[in-house]
mmCIF file of C-alpha atoms and ligand atoms in Angstrom:
data_model
loop_
_atom_site.group_PDB
_atom_site.id
_atom_site.type_symbol
_atom_site.label_atom_id
_atom_site.label_comp_id
_atom_site.label_asym_id
_atom_site.label_seq_id
_atom_site.Cartn_x
_atom_site.Cartn_y
_atom_site.Cartn_z
ATOM 1 C CA MET S 785 6.044 -2.961 -8.445
ATOM 2 C CA THR S 786 3.872 0.164 -9.061
ATOM 3 C CA GLY S 787 5.750 3.527 -9.001
ATOM 4 C CA ASN S 788 5.014 7.088 -7.732
ATOM 5 C CA ILE S 789 4.360 9.668 -10.512
ATOM 6 C CA TYR S 790 5.870 13.207 -9.839
ATOM 7 C CA PRO S 791 4.858 16.252 -12.137
ATOM 8 C CA PRO S 792 7.177 18.537 -13.463
ATOM 9 C CA ASP S 793 8.719 20.657 -10.336
ATOM 10 C CA PRO S 794 10.848 23.561 -11.295
ATOM 11 C CA PRO S 795 12.886 23.482 -8.454
ATOM 12 C CA ARG S 796 14.049 19.856 -9.128
ATOM 13 C CA ASN S 797 17.476 19.701 -10.667
ATOM 14 C CA ILE S 798 16.901 16.788 -12.780
ATOM 15 C CA TYR S 799 14.182 16.478 -15.304
ATOM 16 C CA ALA S 800 12.810 19.468 -13.914
ATOM 17 C CA LYS S 801 10.075 19.994 -16.600
ATOM 18 C CA LYS S 802 9.069 16.598 -17.234
ATOM 19 C CA HIS S 803 7.018 13.762 -15.300
ATOM 20 C CA ILE S 804 9.071 11.296 -13.436
ATOM 21 C CA GLN S 805 8.082 7.661 -12.237
ATOM 22 C CA ALA S 806 10.210 6.310 -9.403
ATOM 23 C CA LEU S 807 10.346 3.772 -6.726
ATOM 24 C CA GLU S 808 11.697 3.667 -3.473
ATOM 25 C CA MET S 809 15.030 1.911 -2.756
ATOM 26 C CA GLU S 810 14.352 0.130 0.451
ATOM 27 C CA GLY S 811 11.053 -1.401 -1.049
ATOM 28 C CA LEU S 812 12.992 -2.752 -4.004
ATOM 29 C CA GLN S 813 15.728 -4.049 -1.867
ATOM 30 C CA ALA S 814 13.132 -5.949 0.542
ATOM 31 C CA VAL S 815 11.721 -7.570 -2.661
ATOM 32 C CA SER S 816 15.315 -8.740 -3.668
ATOM 33 C CA ARG S 817 16.155 -9.856 -0.262
ATOM 34 C CA ALA S 818 13.042 -12.068 -0.033
ATOM 35 C CA GLY S 819 14.317 -13.984 -3.226
ATOM 36 C CA GLY S 820 12.250 -11.819 -5.825
ATOM 37 C CA LEU S 821 13.149 -9.622 -8.890
ATOM 38 C CA PRO S 822 11.732 -6.383 -8.234
ATOM 39 C CA ILE S 823 10.467 -4.868 -11.635
ATOM 40 C CA MET S 824 8.804 -1.512 -12.207
ATOM 41 C CA LEU S 825 5.336 -1.448 -13.844
ATOM 42 C CA PRO S 826 5.198 2.130 -15.144
ATOM 43 C CA GLU S 827 2.241 4.060 -16.627
ATOM 44 C CA THR S 828 2.968 4.420 -20.154
ATOM 45 C CA GLY S 829 -0.330 5.777 -21.343
ATOM 46 C CA THR S 830 -0.782 2.502 -23.909
ATOM 47 C CA PRO S 831 -3.805 0.472 -22.090
ATOM 48 C CA SER S 832 -2.057 -2.807 -23.823
ATOM 49 C CA ASP S 833 1.020 -2.561 -22.029
ATOM 50 C CA ALA S 834 -0.367 -3.123 -18.508
ATOM 51 C CA GLU S 835 -2.029 -6.185 -20.229
ATOM 52 C CA GLN S 836 1.639 -7.263 -21.104
ATOM 53 C CA MET S 837 3.262 -6.472 -17.761
ATOM 54 C CA ILE S 838 0.645 -8.249 -15.869
ATOM 55 C CA GLU S 839 1.343 -11.411 -18.087
ATOM 56 C CA LEU S 840 5.014 -11.182 -17.330
ATOM 57 C CA ILE S 841 5.023 -10.714 -13.673
ATOM 58 C CA ASP S 842 4.503 -13.457 -10.856
ATOM 59 C CA GLY S 843 2.794 -10.931 -8.408
ATOM 60 C CA LEU S 844 1.492 -7.241 -8.003
ATOM 61 C CA ILE S 845 3.173 -4.757 -5.588
ATOM 62 C CA LEU S 846 1.266 -1.693 -5.041
ATOM 63 C CA THR S 847 3.558 0.709 -3.180
ATOM 64 C CA GLY S 848 3.130 3.639 -1.258
ATOM 65 C CA GLY S 849 3.418 7.306 -2.274
ATOM 66 C CA ALA S 850 0.573 10.152 -3.259
ATOM 67 C CA ASP S 851 -2.880 10.132 -1.608
ATOM 68 C CA VAL S 852 -5.581 8.363 -3.394
ATOM 69 C CA ALA S 853 -7.991 11.042 -4.900
ATOM 70 C CA PRO S 854 -11.058 11.593 -3.092
ATOM 71 C CA GLN S 855 -13.059 11.529 -6.735
ATOM 72 C CA THR S 856 -11.715 7.816 -7.039
ATOM 73 C CA TYR S 857 -13.805 6.521 -4.176
ATOM 74 C CA HIS S 858 -16.755 9.051 -5.241
ATOM 75 C CA GLU S 859 -16.203 11.921 -2.543
ATOM 76 C CA LYS S 860 -15.430 15.539 -2.493
ATOM 77 C CA PRO S 861 -12.085 16.887 -1.336
ATOM 78 C CA ILE S 862 -12.223 18.165 2.307
ATOM 79 C CA SER S 863 -9.224 20.203 1.517
ATOM 80 C CA GLU S 864 -7.012 21.193 -1.586
ATOM 81 C CA ARG S 865 -3.915 19.919 0.554
ATOM 82 C CA TRP S 866 -4.663 16.443 -0.484
ATOM 83 C CA PRO S 867 -5.725 16.227 -3.918
ATOM 84 C CA GLY S 868 -4.368 12.725 -4.296
ATOM 85 C CA ASP S 869 -3.353 11.440 -7.849
ATOM 86 C CA PRO S 870 -6.199 10.467 -9.979
ATOM 87 C CA LYS S 871 -4.129 9.306 -12.553
ATOM 88 C CA ARG S 872 -2.187 6.851 -10.682
ATOM 89 C CA ASP S 873 -5.444 5.731 -8.915
ATOM 90 C CA ALA S 874 -6.992 4.788 -12.280
ATOM 91 C CA TYR S 875 -3.913 2.824 -13.696
ATOM 92 C CA GLU S 876 -3.493 0.814 -10.523
ATOM 93 C CA LEU S 877 -7.180 0.047 -10.255
ATOM 94 C CA ARG S 878 -6.560 -1.289 -13.754
ATOM 95 C CA LEU S 879 -3.665 -3.519 -12.497
ATOM 96 C CA ILE S 880 -5.487 -4.810 -9.805
ATOM 97 C CA ASP S 881 -8.564 -5.934 -12.092
ATOM 98 C CA LEU S 882 -6.074 -7.611 -14.225
ATOM 99 C CA ALA S 883 -3.923 -9.282 -11.634
ATOM 100 C CA LEU S 884 -7.201 -10.765 -9.988
ATOM 101 C CA LYS S 885 -8.520 -11.932 -13.463
ATOM 102 C CA ALA S 886 -4.884 -13.361 -13.876
ATOM 103 C CA LYS S 887 -4.990 -15.132 -10.405
ATOM 104 C CA LYS S 888 -1.701 -13.481 -9.669
ATOM 105 C CA PRO S 889 -0.883 -12.520 -5.808
ATOM 106 C CA ILE S 890 -1.389 -8.855 -4.916
ATOM 107 C CA LEU S 891 0.278 -7.099 -1.984
ATOM 108 C CA GLY S 892 -0.434 -3.469 -1.030
ATOM 109 C CA LEU S 893 1.950 -1.310 1.042
ATOM 110 C CA CYS S 894 0.396 1.767 2.707
ATOM 111 C CA ARG S 895 -1.324 3.528 -0.278
ATOM 112 C CA GLY S 896 -1.408 0.157 -1.825
ATOM 113 C CA CYS S 897 -3.869 -1.093 1.122
ATOM 114 C CA GLN S 898 -5.970 1.875 0.469
ATOM 115 C CA ILE S 899 -6.137 1.903 -3.306
ATOM 116 C CA LEU S 900 -7.190 -1.978 -2.747
ATOM 117 C CA ASN S 901 -10.089 -1.096 -0.610
ATOM 118 C CA VAL S 902 -10.934 1.383 -3.032
ATOM 119 C CA TYR S 903 -11.233 -1.086 -5.705
ATOM 120 C CA PHE S 904 -13.493 -3.241 -3.822
ATOM 121 C CA GLY S 905 -15.920 -0.168 -3.451
ATOM 122 C CA GLY S 906 -14.422 0.837 0.000
ATOM 123 C CA THR S 907 -13.948 4.490 1.141
ATOM 124 C CA LEU S 908 -10.844 6.449 2.965
ATOM 125 C CA TYR S 909 -10.440 9.041 5.719
ATOM 126 C CA GLN S 910 -8.927 11.698 3.463
ATOM 127 C CA ASP S 911 -7.155 13.039 6.856
ATOM 128 C CA ILE S 912 -7.299 10.768 10.060
ATOM 129 C CA THR S 913 -6.878 13.779 12.344
ATOM 130 C CA SER S 914 -9.220 15.960 11.265
ATOM 131 C CA GLN S 915 -12.104 13.494 10.279
ATOM 132 C CA LYS S 916 -11.378 10.899 13.406
ATOM 133 C CA PRO S 917 -10.300 13.073 16.112
ATOM 134 C CA GLY S 918 -8.634 11.366 19.220
ATOM 135 C CA THR S 919 -6.820 8.918 17.148
ATOM 136 C CA LEU S 920 -3.100 8.282 17.703
ATOM 137 C CA LEU S 921 -0.662 10.090 15.478
ATOM 138 C CA HIS S 922 -0.270 8.060 12.483
ATOM 139 C CA ARG S 923 2.152 10.290 10.550
ATOM 140 C CA ASP S 924 4.822 12.284 12.294
ATOM 141 C CA VAL S 925 6.937 14.325 9.687
ATOM 142 C CA GLU S 926 10.089 14.229 11.857
ATOM 143 C CA LYS S 927 9.941 10.493 12.996
ATOM 144 C CA TYR S 928 8.902 9.403 9.775
ATOM 145 C CA ASP S 929 9.261 5.641 9.715
ATOM 146 C CA HIS S 930 10.358 5.805 13.178
ATOM 147 C CA ASN S 931 6.901 6.562 14.305
ATOM 148 C CA ASN S 932 4.935 3.302 15.414
ATOM 149 C CA HIS S 933 1.988 1.797 17.333
ATOM 150 C CA PHE S 934 0.875 -1.436 17.558
ATOM 151 C CA VAL S 935 -2.044 -3.371 15.796
ATOM 152 C CA SER S 936 -4.181 -6.490 16.595
ATOM 153 C CA LEU S 937 -4.198 -9.167 13.956
ATOM 154 C CA GLU S 938 -7.272 -11.171 13.350
ATOM 155 C CA GLU S 939 -7.022 -14.914 14.127
ATOM 156 C CA ASN S 940 -8.190 -16.182 11.180
ATOM 157 C CA GLY S 941 -6.300 -13.881 8.624
ATOM 158 C CA LEU S 942 -3.136 -14.194 6.674
ATOM 159 C CA LEU S 943 -0.806 -11.872 8.947
ATOM 160 C CA PHE S 944 -1.372 -14.137 12.250
ATOM 161 C CA PRO S 945 0.048 -17.416 11.435
ATOM 162 C CA LEU S 946 3.121 -15.360 10.024
ATOM 163 C CA TYR S 947 4.045 -13.993 13.174
ATOM 164 C CA ASN S 948 2.137 -16.497 15.430
ATOM 165 C CA LYS S 949 0.895 -13.664 18.045
ATOM 166 C CA ALA S 950 -2.122 -11.269 18.117
ATOM 167 C CA ARG S 951 -0.033 -8.013 18.284
ATOM 168 C CA LEU S 952 2.539 -6.587 16.130
ATOM 169 C CA LYS S 953 4.536 -3.289 16.380
ATOM 170 C CA VAL S 954 4.425 -1.681 13.186
ATOM 171 C CA ASN S 955 5.486 1.554 11.465
ATOM 172 C CA SER S 956 3.074 4.304 10.743
ATOM 173 C CA VAL S 957 3.588 7.061 7.885
ATOM 174 C CA HIS S 958 -0.038 7.654 6.700
ATOM 175 C CA HIS S 959 -2.303 10.506 7.250
ATOM 176 C CA GLN S 960 -5.082 8.688 5.371
ATOM 177 C CA ALA S 961 -6.713 5.153 6.072
ATOM 178 C CA VAL S 962 -9.571 2.967 5.300
ATOM 179 C CA LYS S 963 -13.089 4.487 6.487
ATOM 180 C CA ASP S 964 -15.695 1.826 4.859
ATOM 181 C CA LEU S 965 -14.467 -1.378 4.185
ATOM 182 C CA GLY S 966 -14.506 -2.726 0.562
ATOM 183 C CA LYS S 967 -17.142 -5.335 -0.372
ATOM 184 C CA GLY S 968 -15.673 -8.795 -0.151
ATOM 185 C CA LEU S 969 -12.700 -7.868 2.146
ATOM 186 C CA LYS S 970 -12.046 -8.231 5.671
ATOM 187 C CA ALA S 971 -10.032 -6.399 8.209
ATOM 188 C CA SER S 972 -7.131 -8.381 9.330
ATOM 189 C CA ALA S 973 -5.169 -5.925 11.676
ATOM 190 C CA ILE S 974 -6.705 -3.207 13.788
ATOM 191 C CA SER S 975 -4.795 -0.280 15.354
ATOM 192 C CA GLU S 976 -5.061 0.531 18.969
ATOM 193 C CA ASP S 977 -7.258 3.329 18.076
ATOM 194 C CA GLY S 978 -9.490 1.356 15.994
ATOM 195 C CA LEU S 979 -8.388 1.865 12.426
ATOM 196 C CA ILE S 980 -8.153 -0.793 9.781
ATOM 197 C CA GLU S 981 -4.556 -1.530 9.122
ATOM 198 C CA ALA S 982 -4.697 -4.547 6.763
ATOM 199 C CA VAL S 983 -7.123 -5.825 4.338
ATOM 200 C CA GLU S 984 -7.572 -9.133 2.546
ATOM 201 C CA LEU S 985 -10.057 -11.227 0.679
ATOM 202 C CA ALA S 986 -13.029 -12.284 2.919
ATOM 203 C CA ARG S 987 -12.987 -15.673 0.774
ATOM 204 C CA PRO S 988 -9.639 -16.021 -0.744
ATOM 205 C CA LEU S 989 -10.663 -18.496 -3.387
ATOM 206 C CA ASN S 990 -7.191 -19.194 -5.158
ATOM 207 C CA SER S 991 -6.084 -15.760 -4.746
ATOM 208 C CA PHE S 992 -3.753 -14.155 -2.399
ATOM 209 C CA LEU S 993 -4.494 -10.343 -1.743
ATOM 210 C CA LEU S 994 -3.262 -8.278 1.332
ATOM 211 C CA GLY S 995 -2.821 -4.805 2.069
ATOM 212 C CA VAL S 996 -1.177 -3.417 4.942
ATOM 213 C CA GLN S 997 -1.303 0.083 6.196
ATOM 214 C CA TRP S 998 2.288 -0.127 7.263
ATOM 215 C CA HIS S 999 5.540 -0.183 5.393
ATOM 216 C CA PRO S 1000 7.011 -3.741 6.209
ATOM 217 C CA GLU S 1001 9.675 -3.024 3.526
ATOM 218 C CA TRP S 1002 11.115 -0.534 6.032
ATOM 219 C CA GLU S 1003 11.272 -2.526 9.251
ATOM 220 C CA GLY S 1004 14.769 -4.163 8.670
ATOM 221 C CA ASN S 1005 16.468 -1.633 11.035
ATOM 222 C CA PRO S 1006 16.721 -3.485 14.183
ATOM 223 C CA LYS S 1007 17.127 -0.152 16.081
ATOM 224 C CA LEU S 1008 13.472 0.202 15.443
ATOM 225 C CA SER S 1009 12.423 -2.723 17.464
ATOM 226 C CA LEU S 1010 9.539 -3.286 15.143
ATOM 227 C CA ASP S 1011 8.092 -6.607 14.007
ATOM 228 C CA ASP S 1012 9.947 -7.995 11.248
ATOM 229 C CA GLY S 1013 8.242 -6.846 7.917
ATOM 230 C CA GLN S 1014 10.412 -9.352 5.906
ATOM 231 C CA LYS S 1015 8.046 -11.955 6.791
ATOM 232 C CA ILE S 1016 5.235 -10.488 4.965
ATOM 233 C CA MET S 1017 7.588 -9.995 1.846
ATOM 234 C CA ALA S 1018 8.828 -13.552 2.156
ATOM 235 C CA ALA S 1019 5.020 -14.968 2.107
ATOM 236 C CA PHE S 1020 3.915 -12.940 -0.684
ATOM 237 C CA LEU S 1021 6.999 -14.109 -2.810
ATOM 238 C CA GLU S 1022 6.315 -17.693 -1.603
ATOM 239 C CA LYS S 1023 2.724 -17.380 -3.268
ATOM 240 C CA CYS S 1024 4.622 -15.655 -6.405
ATOM 241 C CA ARG S 1025 6.700 -18.645 -6.904
ATOM 242 C CA GLY S 1026 3.475 -20.747 -6.801
ATOM 243 C CA THR S 1027 2.272 -19.123 -9.980
ATOM 244 C CA SER S 1028 5.166 -18.979 -11.959
HETATM 245 MN MN1 LIG G 1816 -0.972 3.591 11.566
#
């Protein structure tokens, strides 16, 4: 699992003057609950470390966090509010490349779905609200992971057989989304307002690759009355066991 990279932050009371890499707790627990052993894949700055990490793991999870930097998909930023994290982008693009070559399963969560699309040459809405007016509220700072909407599933996609139905209620905590779909990918879930919310390989060959724009790892709370994201974690881990 890739972590988020936090730059020095003076008001922080731990490692205020240092960079930190961190993973979100419920994501770790969702992997563990599905029978996997979550391991962080930190960016160390040593390129050969990434190669060794990919050799060690059974599958790659690209987690959520910072925005993808517009320059990573060759666009100019529309606002200085969303610079993204180009360093994390470059690191994750390299991990995706190595994992694909090693035929290790890949699961992208939220930002992970976006960076997968960018890897395949796709682009993103830098900010859904300003670039696609009239859409639903895909991120609500107050409601956070209680914010939700429906997505329709592509019948021939990876998600449909997991749920055996055409519509899922998913959480929504993102202000960016897939704009132009990457080459070699297909959309496997579309939100009520027409945004691509899941991507996978158009021709899967021997590889498992799935990116979902929501956070299946946060859907365990029954009070949220969402479709069970753990099905996605379980399907991914089943593929991981197949490679070990
Ligand atoms: Mn959404």
